[in-house]
Short mmCIF file of C-alpha atoms in Angstrom, two decimals:
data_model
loop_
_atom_site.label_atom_id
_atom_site.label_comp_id
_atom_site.label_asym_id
_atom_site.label_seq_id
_atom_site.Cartn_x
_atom_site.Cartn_y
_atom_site.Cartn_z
CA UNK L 150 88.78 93.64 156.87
CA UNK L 151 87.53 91.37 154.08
CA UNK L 152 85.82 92.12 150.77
CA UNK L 153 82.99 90.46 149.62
CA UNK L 154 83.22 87.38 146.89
CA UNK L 155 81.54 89.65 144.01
CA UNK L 156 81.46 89.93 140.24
CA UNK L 157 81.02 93.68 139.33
CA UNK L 158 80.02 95.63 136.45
CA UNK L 159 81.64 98.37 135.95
CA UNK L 160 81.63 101.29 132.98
CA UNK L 161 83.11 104.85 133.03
CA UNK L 162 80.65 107.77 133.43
CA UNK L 163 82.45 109.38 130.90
CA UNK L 164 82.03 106.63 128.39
CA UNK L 165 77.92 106.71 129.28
CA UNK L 166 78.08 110.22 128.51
CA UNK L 167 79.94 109.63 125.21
CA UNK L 168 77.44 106.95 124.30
CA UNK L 169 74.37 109.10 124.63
CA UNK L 170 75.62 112.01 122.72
CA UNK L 171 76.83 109.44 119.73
CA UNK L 172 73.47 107.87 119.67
CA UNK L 173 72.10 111.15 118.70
CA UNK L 174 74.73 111.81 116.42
CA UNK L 175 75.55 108.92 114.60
CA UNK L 176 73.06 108.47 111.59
CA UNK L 177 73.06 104.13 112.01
CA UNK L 178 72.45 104.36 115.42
CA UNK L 179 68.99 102.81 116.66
CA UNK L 180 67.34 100.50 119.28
CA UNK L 181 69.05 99.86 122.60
CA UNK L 182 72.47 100.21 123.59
CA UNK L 183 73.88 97.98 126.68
CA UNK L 184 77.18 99.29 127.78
CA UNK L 185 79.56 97.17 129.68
CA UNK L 186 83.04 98.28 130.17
CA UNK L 187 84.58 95.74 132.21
CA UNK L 188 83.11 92.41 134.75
CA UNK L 189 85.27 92.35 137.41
CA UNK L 190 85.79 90.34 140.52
CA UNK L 191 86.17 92.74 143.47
CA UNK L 192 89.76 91.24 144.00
CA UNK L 193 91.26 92.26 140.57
CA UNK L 194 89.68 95.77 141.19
CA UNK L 195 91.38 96.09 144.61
CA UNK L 196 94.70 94.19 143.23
CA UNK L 197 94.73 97.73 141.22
CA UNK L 198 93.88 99.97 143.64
CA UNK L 199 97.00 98.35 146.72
CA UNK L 200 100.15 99.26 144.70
CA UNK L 201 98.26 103.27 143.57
CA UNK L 202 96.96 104.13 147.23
CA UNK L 203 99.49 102.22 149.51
CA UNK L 204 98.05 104.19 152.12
CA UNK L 205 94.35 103.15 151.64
CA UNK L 206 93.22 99.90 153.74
CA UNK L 207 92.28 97.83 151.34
CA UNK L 208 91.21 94.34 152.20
CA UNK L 209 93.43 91.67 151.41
CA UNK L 210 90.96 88.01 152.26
CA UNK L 211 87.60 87.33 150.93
CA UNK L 212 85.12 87.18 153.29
CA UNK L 213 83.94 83.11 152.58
CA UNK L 214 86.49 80.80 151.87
CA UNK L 215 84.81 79.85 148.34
CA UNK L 216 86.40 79.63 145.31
CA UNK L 217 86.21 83.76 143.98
CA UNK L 218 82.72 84.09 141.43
CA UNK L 219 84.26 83.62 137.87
CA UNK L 220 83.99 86.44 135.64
CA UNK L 221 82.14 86.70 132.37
CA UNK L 222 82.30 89.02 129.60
CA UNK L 223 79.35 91.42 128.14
CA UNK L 224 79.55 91.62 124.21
CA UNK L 225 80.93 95.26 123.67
CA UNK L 226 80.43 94.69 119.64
CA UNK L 227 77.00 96.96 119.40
CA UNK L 228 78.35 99.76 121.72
CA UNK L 229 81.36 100.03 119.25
CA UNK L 230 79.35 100.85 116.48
CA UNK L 231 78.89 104.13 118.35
CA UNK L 232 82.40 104.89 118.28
CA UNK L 233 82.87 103.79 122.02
CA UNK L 234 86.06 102.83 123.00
CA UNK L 235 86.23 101.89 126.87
CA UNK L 236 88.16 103.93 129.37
CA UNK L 237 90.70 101.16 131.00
CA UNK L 238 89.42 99.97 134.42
CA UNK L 239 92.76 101.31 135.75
CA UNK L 240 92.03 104.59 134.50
CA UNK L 241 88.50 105.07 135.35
CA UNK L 242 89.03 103.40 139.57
CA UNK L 243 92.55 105.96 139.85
CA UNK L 244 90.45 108.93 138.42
CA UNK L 245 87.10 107.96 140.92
CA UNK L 246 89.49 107.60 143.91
CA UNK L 247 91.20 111.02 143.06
CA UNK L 248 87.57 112.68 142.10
CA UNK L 249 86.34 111.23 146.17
CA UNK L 250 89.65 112.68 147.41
CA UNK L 251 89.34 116.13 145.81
CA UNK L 252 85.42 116.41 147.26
CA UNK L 253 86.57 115.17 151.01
CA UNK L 254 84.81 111.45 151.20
CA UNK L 255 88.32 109.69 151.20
CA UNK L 256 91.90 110.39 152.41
CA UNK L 257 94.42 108.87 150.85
#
């Protein structure tokens, strides 16, 4: 098994949900609102998940022998007006792998 040489963006459900019900609520809220919790490369996602699910195969080799896509960052400056603090990307991949075990897509 390999895993692909990708940059992902990923933010917490929870957080989205946070983020709409604070742009209603907060009075200096107004245009748009692009949330961005964390750019990851695929790798440092599954470097979390190995030592959590020990039992999971999880690929260890990317799948071209390229250097791995850099990483960037999204400015998280506008969403924090809101009041939006992001759920850590450890936090948010532990709780979606327990959430797929608990509804039978993964057994870990």
């Amino acid at each position: 098994q390999t895993f692909p040489n990708s940059v992902y963006r990923v933010v917490d459900v929870r957080d989205v949900a946070l983020a709409h019900i604070q742009a209603f609520e907060v009075a200096s809220a107004s245009g748009r609102y692009c949330l961005g919790g964390h750019v990851v490369h695929i790798s440092e996602a599954l470097n979390i998940l190995r030592p959590l699910y020990p039992t999971l195969s999880i690929p260890e080799k990317c799948d071209d022998e390229k250097p791995l896509t850099p990483t960037y960052q999204i400015s998280k400056e506008k969403a924090k007006s809101l009041g939006i603090e992001y759920t850590p990307l450890e936090v948010s991949l532990r709780d979606t792998v327990e959430s797929l075990e608990e509804k039978g897509f993964l057994n870990v």
